[in-house]
mmCIF file of C-alpha atoms in Angstrom:
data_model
loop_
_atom_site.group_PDB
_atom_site.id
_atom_site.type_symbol
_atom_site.label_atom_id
_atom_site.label_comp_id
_atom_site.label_asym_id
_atom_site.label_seq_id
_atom_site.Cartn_x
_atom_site.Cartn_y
_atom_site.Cartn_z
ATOM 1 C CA UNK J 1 -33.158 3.871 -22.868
ATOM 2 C CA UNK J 2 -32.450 0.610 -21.398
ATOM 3 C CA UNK J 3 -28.563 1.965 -20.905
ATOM 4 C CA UNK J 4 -29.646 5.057 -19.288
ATOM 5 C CA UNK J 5 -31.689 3.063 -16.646
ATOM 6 C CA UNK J 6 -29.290 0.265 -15.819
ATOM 7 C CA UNK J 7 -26.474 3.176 -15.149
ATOM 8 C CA UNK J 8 -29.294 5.216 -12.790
ATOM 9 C CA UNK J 9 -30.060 1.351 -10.592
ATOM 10 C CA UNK J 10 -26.167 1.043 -10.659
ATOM 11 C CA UNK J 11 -25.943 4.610 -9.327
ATOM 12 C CA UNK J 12 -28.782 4.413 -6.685
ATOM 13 C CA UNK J 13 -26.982 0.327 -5.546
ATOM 14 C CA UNK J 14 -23.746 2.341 -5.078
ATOM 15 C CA UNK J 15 -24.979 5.156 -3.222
ATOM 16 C CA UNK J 16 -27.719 2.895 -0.460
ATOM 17 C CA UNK J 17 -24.268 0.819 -0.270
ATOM 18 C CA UNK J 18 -22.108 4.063 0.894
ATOM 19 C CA UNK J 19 -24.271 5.310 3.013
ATOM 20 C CA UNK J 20 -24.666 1.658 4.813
ATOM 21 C CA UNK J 21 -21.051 1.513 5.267
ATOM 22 C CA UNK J 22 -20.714 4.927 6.914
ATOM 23 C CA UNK J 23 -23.254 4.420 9.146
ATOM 24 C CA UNK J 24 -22.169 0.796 9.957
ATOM 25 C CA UNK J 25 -18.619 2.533 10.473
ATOM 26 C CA UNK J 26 -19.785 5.302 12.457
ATOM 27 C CA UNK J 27 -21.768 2.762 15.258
ATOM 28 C CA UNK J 28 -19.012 0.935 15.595
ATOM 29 C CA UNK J 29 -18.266 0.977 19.071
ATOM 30 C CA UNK J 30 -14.942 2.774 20.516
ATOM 31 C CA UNK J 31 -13.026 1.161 23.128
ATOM 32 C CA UNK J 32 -11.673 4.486 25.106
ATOM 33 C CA UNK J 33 -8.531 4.028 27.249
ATOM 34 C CA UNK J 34 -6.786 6.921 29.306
ATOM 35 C CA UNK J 35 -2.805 6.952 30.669
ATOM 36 C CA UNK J 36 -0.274 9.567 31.979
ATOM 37 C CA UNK J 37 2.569 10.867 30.685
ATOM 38 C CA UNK J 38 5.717 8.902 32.358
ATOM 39 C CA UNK J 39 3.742 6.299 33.366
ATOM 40 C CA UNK J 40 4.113 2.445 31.614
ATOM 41 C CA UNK J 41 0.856 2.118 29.339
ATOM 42 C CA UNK J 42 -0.334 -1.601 27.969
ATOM 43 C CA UNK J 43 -3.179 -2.887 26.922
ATOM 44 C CA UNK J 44 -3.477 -6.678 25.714
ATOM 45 C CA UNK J 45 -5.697 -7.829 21.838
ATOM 46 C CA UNK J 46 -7.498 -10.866 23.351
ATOM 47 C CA UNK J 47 -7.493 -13.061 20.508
ATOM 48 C CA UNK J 48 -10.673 -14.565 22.199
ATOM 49 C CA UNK J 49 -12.796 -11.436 22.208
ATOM 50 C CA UNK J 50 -11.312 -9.815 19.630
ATOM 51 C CA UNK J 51 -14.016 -11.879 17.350
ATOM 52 C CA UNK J 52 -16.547 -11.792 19.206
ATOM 53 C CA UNK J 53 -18.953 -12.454 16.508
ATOM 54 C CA UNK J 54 -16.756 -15.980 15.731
ATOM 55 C CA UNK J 55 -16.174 -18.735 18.035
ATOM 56 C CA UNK J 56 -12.349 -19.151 17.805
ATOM 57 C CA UNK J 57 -10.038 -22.342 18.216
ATOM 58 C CA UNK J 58 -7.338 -22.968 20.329
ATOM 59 C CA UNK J 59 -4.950 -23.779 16.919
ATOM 60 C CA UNK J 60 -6.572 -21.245 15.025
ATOM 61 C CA UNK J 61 -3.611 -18.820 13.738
ATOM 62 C CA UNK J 62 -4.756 -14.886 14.508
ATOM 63 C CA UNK J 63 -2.551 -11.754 13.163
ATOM 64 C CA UNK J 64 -2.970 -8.325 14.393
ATOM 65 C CA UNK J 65 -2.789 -5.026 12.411
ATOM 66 C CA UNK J 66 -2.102 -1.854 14.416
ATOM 67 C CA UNK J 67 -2.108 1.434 12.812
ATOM 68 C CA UNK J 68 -3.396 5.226 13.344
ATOM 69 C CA UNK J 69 -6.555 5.809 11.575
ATOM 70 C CA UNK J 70 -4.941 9.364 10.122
ATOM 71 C CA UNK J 71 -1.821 7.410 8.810
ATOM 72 C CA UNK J 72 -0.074 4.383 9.009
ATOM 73 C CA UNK J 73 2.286 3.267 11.538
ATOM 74 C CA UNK J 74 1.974 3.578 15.645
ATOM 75 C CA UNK J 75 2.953 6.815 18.299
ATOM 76 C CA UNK J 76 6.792 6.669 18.461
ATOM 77 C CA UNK J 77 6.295 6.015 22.093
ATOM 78 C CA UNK J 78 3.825 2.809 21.588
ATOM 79 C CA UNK J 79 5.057 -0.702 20.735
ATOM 80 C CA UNK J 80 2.986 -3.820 19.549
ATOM 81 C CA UNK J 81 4.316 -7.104 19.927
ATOM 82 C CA UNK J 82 2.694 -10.757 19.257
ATOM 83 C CA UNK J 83 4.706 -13.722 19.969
ATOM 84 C CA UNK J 84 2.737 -15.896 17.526
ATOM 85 C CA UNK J 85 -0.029 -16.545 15.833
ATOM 86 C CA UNK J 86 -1.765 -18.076 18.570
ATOM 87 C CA UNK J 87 -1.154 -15.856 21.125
ATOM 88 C CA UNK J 88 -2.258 -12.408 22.615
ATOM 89 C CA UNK J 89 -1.345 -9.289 21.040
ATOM 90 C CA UNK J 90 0.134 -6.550 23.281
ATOM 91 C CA UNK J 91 0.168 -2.661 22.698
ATOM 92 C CA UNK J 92 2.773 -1.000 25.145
ATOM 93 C CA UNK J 93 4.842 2.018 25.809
ATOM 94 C CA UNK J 94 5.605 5.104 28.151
ATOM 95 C CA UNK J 95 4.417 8.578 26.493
ATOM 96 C CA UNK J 96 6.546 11.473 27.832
ATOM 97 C CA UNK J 97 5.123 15.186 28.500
ATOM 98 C CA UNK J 98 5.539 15.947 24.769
ATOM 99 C CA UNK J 99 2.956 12.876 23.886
ATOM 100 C CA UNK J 100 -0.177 14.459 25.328
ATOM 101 C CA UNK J 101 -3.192 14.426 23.200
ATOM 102 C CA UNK J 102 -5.574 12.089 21.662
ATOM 103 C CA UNK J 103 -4.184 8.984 19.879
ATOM 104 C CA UNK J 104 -7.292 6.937 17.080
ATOM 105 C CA UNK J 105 -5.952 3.520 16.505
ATOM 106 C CA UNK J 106 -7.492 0.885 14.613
ATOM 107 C CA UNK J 107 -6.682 -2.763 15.231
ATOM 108 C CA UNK J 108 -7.197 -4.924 12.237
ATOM 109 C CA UNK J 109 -7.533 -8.561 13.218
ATOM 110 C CA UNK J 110 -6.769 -11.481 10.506
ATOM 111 C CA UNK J 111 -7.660 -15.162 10.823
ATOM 112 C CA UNK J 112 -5.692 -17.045 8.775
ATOM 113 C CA UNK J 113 -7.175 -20.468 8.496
ATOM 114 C CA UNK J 114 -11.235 -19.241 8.001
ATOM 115 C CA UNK J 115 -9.919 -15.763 6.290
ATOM 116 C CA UNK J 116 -12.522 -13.867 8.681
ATOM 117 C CA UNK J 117 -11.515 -10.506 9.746
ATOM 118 C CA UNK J 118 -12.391 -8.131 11.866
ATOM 119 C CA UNK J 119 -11.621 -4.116 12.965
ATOM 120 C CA UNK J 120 -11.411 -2.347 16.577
ATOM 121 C CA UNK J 121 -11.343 1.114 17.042
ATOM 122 C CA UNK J 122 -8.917 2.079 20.676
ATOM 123 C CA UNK J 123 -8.930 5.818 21.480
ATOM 124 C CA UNK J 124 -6.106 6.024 23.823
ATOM 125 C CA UNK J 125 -5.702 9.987 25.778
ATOM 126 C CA UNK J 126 -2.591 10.888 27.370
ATOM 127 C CA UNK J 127 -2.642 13.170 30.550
ATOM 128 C CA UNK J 128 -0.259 15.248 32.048
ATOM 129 C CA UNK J 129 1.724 13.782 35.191
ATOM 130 C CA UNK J 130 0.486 14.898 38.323
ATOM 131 C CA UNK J 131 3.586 16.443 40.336
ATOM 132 C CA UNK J 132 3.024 14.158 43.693
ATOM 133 C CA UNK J 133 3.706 10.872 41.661
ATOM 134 C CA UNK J 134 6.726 11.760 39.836
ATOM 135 C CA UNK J 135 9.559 9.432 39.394
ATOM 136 C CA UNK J 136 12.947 10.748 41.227
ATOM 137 C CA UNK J 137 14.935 7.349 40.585
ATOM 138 C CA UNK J 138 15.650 5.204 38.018
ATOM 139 C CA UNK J 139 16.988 1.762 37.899
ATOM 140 C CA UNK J 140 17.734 -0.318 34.383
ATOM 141 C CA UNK J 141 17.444 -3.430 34.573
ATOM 142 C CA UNK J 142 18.342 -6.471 31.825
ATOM 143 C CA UNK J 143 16.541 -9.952 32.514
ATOM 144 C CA UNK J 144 17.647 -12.600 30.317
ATOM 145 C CA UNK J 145 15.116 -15.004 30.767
ATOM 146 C CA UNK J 146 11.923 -13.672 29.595
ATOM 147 C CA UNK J 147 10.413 -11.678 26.748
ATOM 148 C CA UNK J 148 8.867 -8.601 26.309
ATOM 149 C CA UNK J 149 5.397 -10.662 26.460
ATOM 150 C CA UNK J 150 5.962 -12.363 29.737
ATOM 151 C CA UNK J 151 7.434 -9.124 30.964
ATOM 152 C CA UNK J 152 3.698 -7.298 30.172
ATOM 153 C CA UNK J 153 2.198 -10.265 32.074
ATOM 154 C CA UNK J 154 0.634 -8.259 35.422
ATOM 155 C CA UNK J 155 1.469 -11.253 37.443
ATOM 156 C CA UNK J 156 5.189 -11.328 36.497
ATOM 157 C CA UNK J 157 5.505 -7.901 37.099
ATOM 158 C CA UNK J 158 3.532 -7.713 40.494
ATOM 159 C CA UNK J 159 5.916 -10.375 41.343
ATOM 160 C CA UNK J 160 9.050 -8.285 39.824
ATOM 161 C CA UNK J 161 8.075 -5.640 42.413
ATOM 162 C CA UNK J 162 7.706 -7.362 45.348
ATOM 163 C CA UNK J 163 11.145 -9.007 44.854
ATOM 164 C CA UNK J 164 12.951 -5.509 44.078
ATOM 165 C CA UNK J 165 10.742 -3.430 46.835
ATOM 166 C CA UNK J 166 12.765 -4.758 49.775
ATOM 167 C CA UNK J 167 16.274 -3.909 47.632
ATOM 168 C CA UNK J 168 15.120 -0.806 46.814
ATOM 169 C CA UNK J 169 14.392 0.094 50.606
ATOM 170 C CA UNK J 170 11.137 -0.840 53.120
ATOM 171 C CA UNK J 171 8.513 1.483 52.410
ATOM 172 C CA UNK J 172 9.361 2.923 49.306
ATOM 173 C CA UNK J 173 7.116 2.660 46.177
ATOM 174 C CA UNK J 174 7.968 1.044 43.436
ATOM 175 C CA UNK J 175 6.695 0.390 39.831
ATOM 176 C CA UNK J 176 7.388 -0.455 36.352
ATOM 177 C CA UNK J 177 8.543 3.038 34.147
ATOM 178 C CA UNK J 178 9.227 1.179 31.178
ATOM 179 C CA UNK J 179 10.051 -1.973 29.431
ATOM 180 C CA UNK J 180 11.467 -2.725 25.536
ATOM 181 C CA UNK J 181 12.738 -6.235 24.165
ATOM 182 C CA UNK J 182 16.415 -6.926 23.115
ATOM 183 C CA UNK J 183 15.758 -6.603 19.845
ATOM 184 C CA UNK J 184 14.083 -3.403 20.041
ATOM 185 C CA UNK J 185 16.941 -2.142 21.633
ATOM 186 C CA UNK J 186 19.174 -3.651 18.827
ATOM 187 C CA UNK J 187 21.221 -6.098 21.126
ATOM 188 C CA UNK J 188 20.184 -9.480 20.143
ATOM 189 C CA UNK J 189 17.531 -11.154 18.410
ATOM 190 C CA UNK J 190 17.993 -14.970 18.952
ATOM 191 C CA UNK J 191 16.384 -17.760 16.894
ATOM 192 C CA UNK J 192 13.662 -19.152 18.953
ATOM 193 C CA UNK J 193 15.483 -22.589 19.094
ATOM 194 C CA UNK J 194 15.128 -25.083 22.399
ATOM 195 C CA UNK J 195 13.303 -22.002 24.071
ATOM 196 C CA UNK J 196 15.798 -19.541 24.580
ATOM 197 C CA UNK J 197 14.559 -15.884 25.084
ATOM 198 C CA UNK J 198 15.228 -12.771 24.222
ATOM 199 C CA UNK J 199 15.807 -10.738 27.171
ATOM 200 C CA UNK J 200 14.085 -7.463 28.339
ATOM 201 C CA UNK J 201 15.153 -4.485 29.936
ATOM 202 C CA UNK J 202 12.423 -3.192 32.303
ATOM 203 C CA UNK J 203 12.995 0.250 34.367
ATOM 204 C CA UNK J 204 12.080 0.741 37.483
ATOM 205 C CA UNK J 205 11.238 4.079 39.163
ATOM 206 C CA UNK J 206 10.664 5.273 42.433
ATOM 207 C CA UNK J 207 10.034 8.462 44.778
ATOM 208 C CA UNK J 208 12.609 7.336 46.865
ATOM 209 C CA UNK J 209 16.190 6.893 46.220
ATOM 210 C CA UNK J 210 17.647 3.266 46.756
ATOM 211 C CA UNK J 211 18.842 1.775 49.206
ATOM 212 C CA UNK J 212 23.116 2.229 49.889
ATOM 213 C CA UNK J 213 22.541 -1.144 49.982
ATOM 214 C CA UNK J 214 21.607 -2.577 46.979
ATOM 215 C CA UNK J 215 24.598 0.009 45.401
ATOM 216 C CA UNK J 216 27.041 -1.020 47.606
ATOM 217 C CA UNK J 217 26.329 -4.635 46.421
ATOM 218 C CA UNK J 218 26.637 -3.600 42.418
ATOM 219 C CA UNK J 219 29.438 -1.194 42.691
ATOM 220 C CA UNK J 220 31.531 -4.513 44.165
ATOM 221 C CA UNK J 221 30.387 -6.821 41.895
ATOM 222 C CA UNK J 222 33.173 -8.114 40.323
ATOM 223 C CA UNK J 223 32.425 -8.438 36.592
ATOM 224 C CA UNK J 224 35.153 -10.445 35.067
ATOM 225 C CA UNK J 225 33.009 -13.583 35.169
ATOM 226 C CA UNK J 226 30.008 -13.449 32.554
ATOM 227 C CA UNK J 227 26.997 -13.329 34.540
ATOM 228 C CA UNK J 228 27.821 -13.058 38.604
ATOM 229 C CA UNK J 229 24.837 -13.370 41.017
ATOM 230 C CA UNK J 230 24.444 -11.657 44.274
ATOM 231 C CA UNK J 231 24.451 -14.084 47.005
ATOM 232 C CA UNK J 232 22.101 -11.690 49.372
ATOM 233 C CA UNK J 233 19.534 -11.604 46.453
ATOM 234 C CA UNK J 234 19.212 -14.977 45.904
ATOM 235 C CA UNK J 235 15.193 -14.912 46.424
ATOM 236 C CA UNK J 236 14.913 -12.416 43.562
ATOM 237 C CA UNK J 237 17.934 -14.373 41.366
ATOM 238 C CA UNK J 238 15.543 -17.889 41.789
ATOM 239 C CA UNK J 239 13.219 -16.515 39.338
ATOM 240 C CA UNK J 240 14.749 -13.788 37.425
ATOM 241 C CA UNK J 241 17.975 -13.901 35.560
ATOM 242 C CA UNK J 242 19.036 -10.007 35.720
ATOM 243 C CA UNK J 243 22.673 -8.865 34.709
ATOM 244 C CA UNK J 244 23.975 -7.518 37.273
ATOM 245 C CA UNK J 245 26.549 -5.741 35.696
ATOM 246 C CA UNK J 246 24.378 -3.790 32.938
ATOM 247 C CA UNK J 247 21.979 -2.356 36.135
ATOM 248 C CA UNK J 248 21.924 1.217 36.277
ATOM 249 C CA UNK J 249 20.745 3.860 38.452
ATOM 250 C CA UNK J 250 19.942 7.694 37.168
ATOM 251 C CA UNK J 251 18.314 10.495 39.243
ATOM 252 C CA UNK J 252 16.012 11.783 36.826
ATOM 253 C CA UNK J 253 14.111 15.343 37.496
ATOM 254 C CA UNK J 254 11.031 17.090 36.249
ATOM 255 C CA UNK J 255 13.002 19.456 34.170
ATOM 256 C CA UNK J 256 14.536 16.413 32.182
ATOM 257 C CA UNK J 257 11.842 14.668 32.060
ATOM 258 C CA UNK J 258 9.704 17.232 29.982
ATOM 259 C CA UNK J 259 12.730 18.361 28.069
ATOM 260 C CA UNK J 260 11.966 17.643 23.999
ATOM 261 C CA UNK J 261 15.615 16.473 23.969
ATOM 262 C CA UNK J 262 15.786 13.162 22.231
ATOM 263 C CA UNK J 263 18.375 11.223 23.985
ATOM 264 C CA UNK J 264 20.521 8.465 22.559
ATOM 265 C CA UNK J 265 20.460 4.490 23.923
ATOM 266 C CA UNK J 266 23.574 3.832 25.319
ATOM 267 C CA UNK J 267 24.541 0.236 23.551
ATOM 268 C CA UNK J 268 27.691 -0.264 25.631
ATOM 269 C CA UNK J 269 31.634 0.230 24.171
ATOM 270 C CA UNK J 270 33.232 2.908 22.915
ATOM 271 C CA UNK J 271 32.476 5.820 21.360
ATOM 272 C CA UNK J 272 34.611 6.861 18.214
ATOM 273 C CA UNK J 273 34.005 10.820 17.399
ATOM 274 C CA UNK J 274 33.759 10.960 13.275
ATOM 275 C CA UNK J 275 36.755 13.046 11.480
ATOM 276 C CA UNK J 276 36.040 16.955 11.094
ATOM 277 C CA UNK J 277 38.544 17.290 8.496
ATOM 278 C CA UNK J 278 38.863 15.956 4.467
ATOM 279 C CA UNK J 279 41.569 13.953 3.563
ATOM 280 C CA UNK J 280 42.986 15.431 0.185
ATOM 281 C CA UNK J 281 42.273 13.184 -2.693
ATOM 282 C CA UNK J 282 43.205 13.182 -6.333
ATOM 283 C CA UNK J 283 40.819 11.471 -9.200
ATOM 284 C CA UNK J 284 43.701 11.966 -12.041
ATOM 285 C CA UNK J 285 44.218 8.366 -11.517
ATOM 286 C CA UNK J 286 41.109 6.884 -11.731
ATOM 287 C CA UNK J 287 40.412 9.656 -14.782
ATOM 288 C CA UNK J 288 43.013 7.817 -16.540
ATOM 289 C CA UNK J 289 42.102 4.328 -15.192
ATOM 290 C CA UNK J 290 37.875 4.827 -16.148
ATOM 291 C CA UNK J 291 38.026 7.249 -19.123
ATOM 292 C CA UNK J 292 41.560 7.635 -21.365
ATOM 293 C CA UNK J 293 42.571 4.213 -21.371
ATOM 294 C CA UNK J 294 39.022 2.730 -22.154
ATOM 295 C CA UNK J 295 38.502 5.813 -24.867
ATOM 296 C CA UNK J 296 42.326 4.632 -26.079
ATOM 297 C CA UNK J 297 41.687 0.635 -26.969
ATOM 298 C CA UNK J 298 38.139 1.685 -28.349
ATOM 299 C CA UNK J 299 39.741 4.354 -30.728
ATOM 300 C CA UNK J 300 43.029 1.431 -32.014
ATOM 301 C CA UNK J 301 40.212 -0.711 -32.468
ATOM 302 C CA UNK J 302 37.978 1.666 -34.697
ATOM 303 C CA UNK J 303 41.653 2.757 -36.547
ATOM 304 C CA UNK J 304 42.140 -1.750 -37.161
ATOM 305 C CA UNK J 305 38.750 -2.042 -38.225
ATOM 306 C CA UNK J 306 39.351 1.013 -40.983
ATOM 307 C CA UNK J 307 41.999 -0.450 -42.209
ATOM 308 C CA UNK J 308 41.080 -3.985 -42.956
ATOM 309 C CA UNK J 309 38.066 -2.632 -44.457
ATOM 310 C CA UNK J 310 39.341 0.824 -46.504
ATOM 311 C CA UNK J 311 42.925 0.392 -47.484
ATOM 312 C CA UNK J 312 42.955 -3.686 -48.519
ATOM 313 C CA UNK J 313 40.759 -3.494 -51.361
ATOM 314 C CA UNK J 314 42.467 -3.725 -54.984
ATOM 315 C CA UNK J 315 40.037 -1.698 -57.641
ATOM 316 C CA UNK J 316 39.073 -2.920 -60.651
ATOM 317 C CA UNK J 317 42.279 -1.278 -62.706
ATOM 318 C CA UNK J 318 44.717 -3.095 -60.163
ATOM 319 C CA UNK J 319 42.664 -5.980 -60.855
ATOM 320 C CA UNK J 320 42.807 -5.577 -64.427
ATOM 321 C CA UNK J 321 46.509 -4.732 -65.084
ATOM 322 C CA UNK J 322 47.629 -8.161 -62.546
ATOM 323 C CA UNK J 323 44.824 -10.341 -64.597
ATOM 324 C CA UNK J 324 47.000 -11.574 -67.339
ATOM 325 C CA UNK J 325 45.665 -10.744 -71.564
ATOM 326 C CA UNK J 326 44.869 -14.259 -72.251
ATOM 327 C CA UNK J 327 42.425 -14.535 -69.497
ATOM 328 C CA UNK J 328 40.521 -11.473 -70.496
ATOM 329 C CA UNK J 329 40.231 -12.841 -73.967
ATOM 330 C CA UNK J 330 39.221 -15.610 -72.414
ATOM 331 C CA UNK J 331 36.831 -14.052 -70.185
ATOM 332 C CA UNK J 332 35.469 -11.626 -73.300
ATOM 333 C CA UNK J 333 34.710 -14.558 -75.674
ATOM 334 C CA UNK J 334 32.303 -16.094 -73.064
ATOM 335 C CA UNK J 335 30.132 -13.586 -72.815
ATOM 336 C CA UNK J 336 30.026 -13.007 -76.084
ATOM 337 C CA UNK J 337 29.245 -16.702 -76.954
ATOM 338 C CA UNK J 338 26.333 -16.532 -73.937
ATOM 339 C CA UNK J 339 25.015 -13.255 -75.560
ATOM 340 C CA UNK J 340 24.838 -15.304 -78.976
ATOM 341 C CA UNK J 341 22.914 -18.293 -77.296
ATOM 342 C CA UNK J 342 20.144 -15.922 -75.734
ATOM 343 C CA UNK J 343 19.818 -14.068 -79.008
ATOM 344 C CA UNK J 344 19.220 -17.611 -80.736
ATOM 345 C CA UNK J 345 17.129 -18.785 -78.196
ATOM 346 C CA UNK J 346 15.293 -15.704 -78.611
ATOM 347 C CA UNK J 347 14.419 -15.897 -82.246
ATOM 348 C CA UNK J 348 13.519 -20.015 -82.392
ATOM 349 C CA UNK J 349 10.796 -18.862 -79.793
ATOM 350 C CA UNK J 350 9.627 -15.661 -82.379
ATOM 351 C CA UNK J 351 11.113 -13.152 -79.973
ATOM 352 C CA UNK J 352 12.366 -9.943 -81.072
ATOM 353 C CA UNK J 353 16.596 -10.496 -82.197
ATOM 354 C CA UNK J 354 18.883 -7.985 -80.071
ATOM 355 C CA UNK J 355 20.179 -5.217 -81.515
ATOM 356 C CA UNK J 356 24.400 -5.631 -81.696
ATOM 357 C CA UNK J 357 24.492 -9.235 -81.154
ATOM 358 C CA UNK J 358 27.660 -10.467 -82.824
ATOM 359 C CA UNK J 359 28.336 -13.957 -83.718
ATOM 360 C CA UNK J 360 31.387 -15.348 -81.783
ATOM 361 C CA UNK J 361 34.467 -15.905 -83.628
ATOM 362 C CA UNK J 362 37.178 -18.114 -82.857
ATOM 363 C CA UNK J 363 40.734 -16.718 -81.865
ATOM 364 C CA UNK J 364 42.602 -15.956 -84.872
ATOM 365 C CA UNK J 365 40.279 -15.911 -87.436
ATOM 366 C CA UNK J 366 39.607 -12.464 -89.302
#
């Protein structure tokens, strides 16, 4: 009786708890952020806000978690970076026309030092690209001297803009397309030693083509040396360290834009086609080499091992007819004499005497 009503509290504590944790789960506000397709997307984790409900130090170390609330992992298009443990998180990216829909993150936050945690739910909703606004020009650049979180810094790239904007041409519109770290890219990933960064490459796009110009300038930019500077940009060179030699330019149009073509990232060098034909090979060798000579030494040794075991041993009539007469005599009369001793031995302690015991007679005598 008492069993029965312990399991029906324990069932009625488990259910109130479920239904808490669904409802607390279901209030739980949603932050709700909206984007376009071709159009650079970030949004920054404030470590400071993130726990709101905690009052957060300076030194205190803070991990971030971001995943899809169906499964794990982010969009293909979305990146997350976080320099370290004490700094901002950053969610970033630039959805194409074939990433339209609804995306449910959830940000799980970590504190390592107090072990407090804490969970944000960001409903980000990509829109289609409105015609007017579309991107005509493209321009890749590498900057050597920052990372992908100074890069997503609005004040670094207001200031990126307003450098490039009088390259690109006066009164054109530029802006920011995209942006990815070396190492996402797969081109270096230094050791954060004496401050030396990464590197970025950040894309910028445009309405209007650039200036003849600023590709007159690149196209004669002599690229023997490692890292040559345009003299006529030196306002823009003063605070950012781009590669002149890796910039790019690409007239991109709506119909390539929206393809579903997955294009590759061009990594620089060359390009070797794989072989479309077999080579002709023969395994007889290594058939020999793996299988007949192994089975061979395992077989003489299993043939040695007979022998020394089988065909050495002498019998008992080859023992007998090399054991010379005297010595079985010899070897007769002692068991007969030990034979006589247990049968005496028997009857001084009233045993029964053995049947056939013969007393032991001396060599010669009748």
């Amino acid at each position: 009786m008492d069993t029965d009503m312990s399991l029906t509290v324990f069932r009625l504590h488990t259910l109130i708890v479920g239904l808490f944790i669904h409802t607390a789960s279901s209030q739980q506000s949603v932050t709700q952020l909206h984007t376009i397709s071709h159009q650079f997307f970030q949004h920054t984790l404030e470590r400071d806000s993130f726990f709101d409900k905690f009052i957060l130090g300076k030194e205190e170390q803070i991990t971030f978690h971001p995943s899809l609330v169906t499964r794990p992992g982010l969009p293909k298009w979305l990146h997350f970076t976080q320099s370290h443990q004490t700094a901002h998180g950053y969610l970033y990216g630039t959805p194409l026309s074939t990433d339209q829909g609804q995306y449910e993150l959830e940000i799980f936050g970590e504190n390592l030092d107090t072990h407090e945690s804490s969970r944000v739910l960001i409903n980000i909703e990509v829109n289609m690209l409105n015609n007017k606004t579309f991107p005509d020009y493209h321009a890749t650049l590498f900057i050597q001297n920052l990372n992908i979180e100074e890069i997503l810094n609005v004040s670094m790239q207001e200031k990126l803009i307003d450098e490039f904007v009088p390259l690109w041409g006066q009164g054109s519109t530029v802006w920011i397309y995209g942006a990815m770290s070396a190492a996402e890219l797969g081109l270096r990933n230094v050791v954060p030693i004496n401050n030396e960064k990464q590197g970025v490459q950040v894309i910028v796009s445009s309405s209007q083509p650039p200036s003849s110009r600023l590709q007159e300038n690149i196209q004669q930019l002599g690229c023997e040396n490692d890292n040559p500077e345009i003299a006529s940009f030196q306002d823009l060179n003063e605070f950012f360290d781009i590669s002149w030699c890796e910039v790019t330019f690409d007239t991109i149009t709506n119909q390539h834009l929206t393809s579903t073509t997955n294009l590759p990232i061009y990594l620089g060098g060359k390009f070797w086609a794989p072989s479309q034909t077999m080579d002709d090979s023969s395994d007889f060798i290594g058939f020999l080499l793996v299988v007949v000579v192994p089975s061979a030494i395992l077989l003489a040794i299993v043939m040695i091992l007979f022998c020394l075991m089988f065909c050495n041993r002498q019998g008992i009539e080859k023992r007998n007819q090399s054991t010379p007469e005297i010595q079985l005599a010899h070897h007769s009369m002692i068991r007969q004499a030990s034979q006589e001793l247990r049968s005496l031995s028997n009857r001084r302690d009233g045993g029964p005497t053995p049947v056939g015991s013969n007393t032991p007679q001396m060599a010669g005598t009748p």
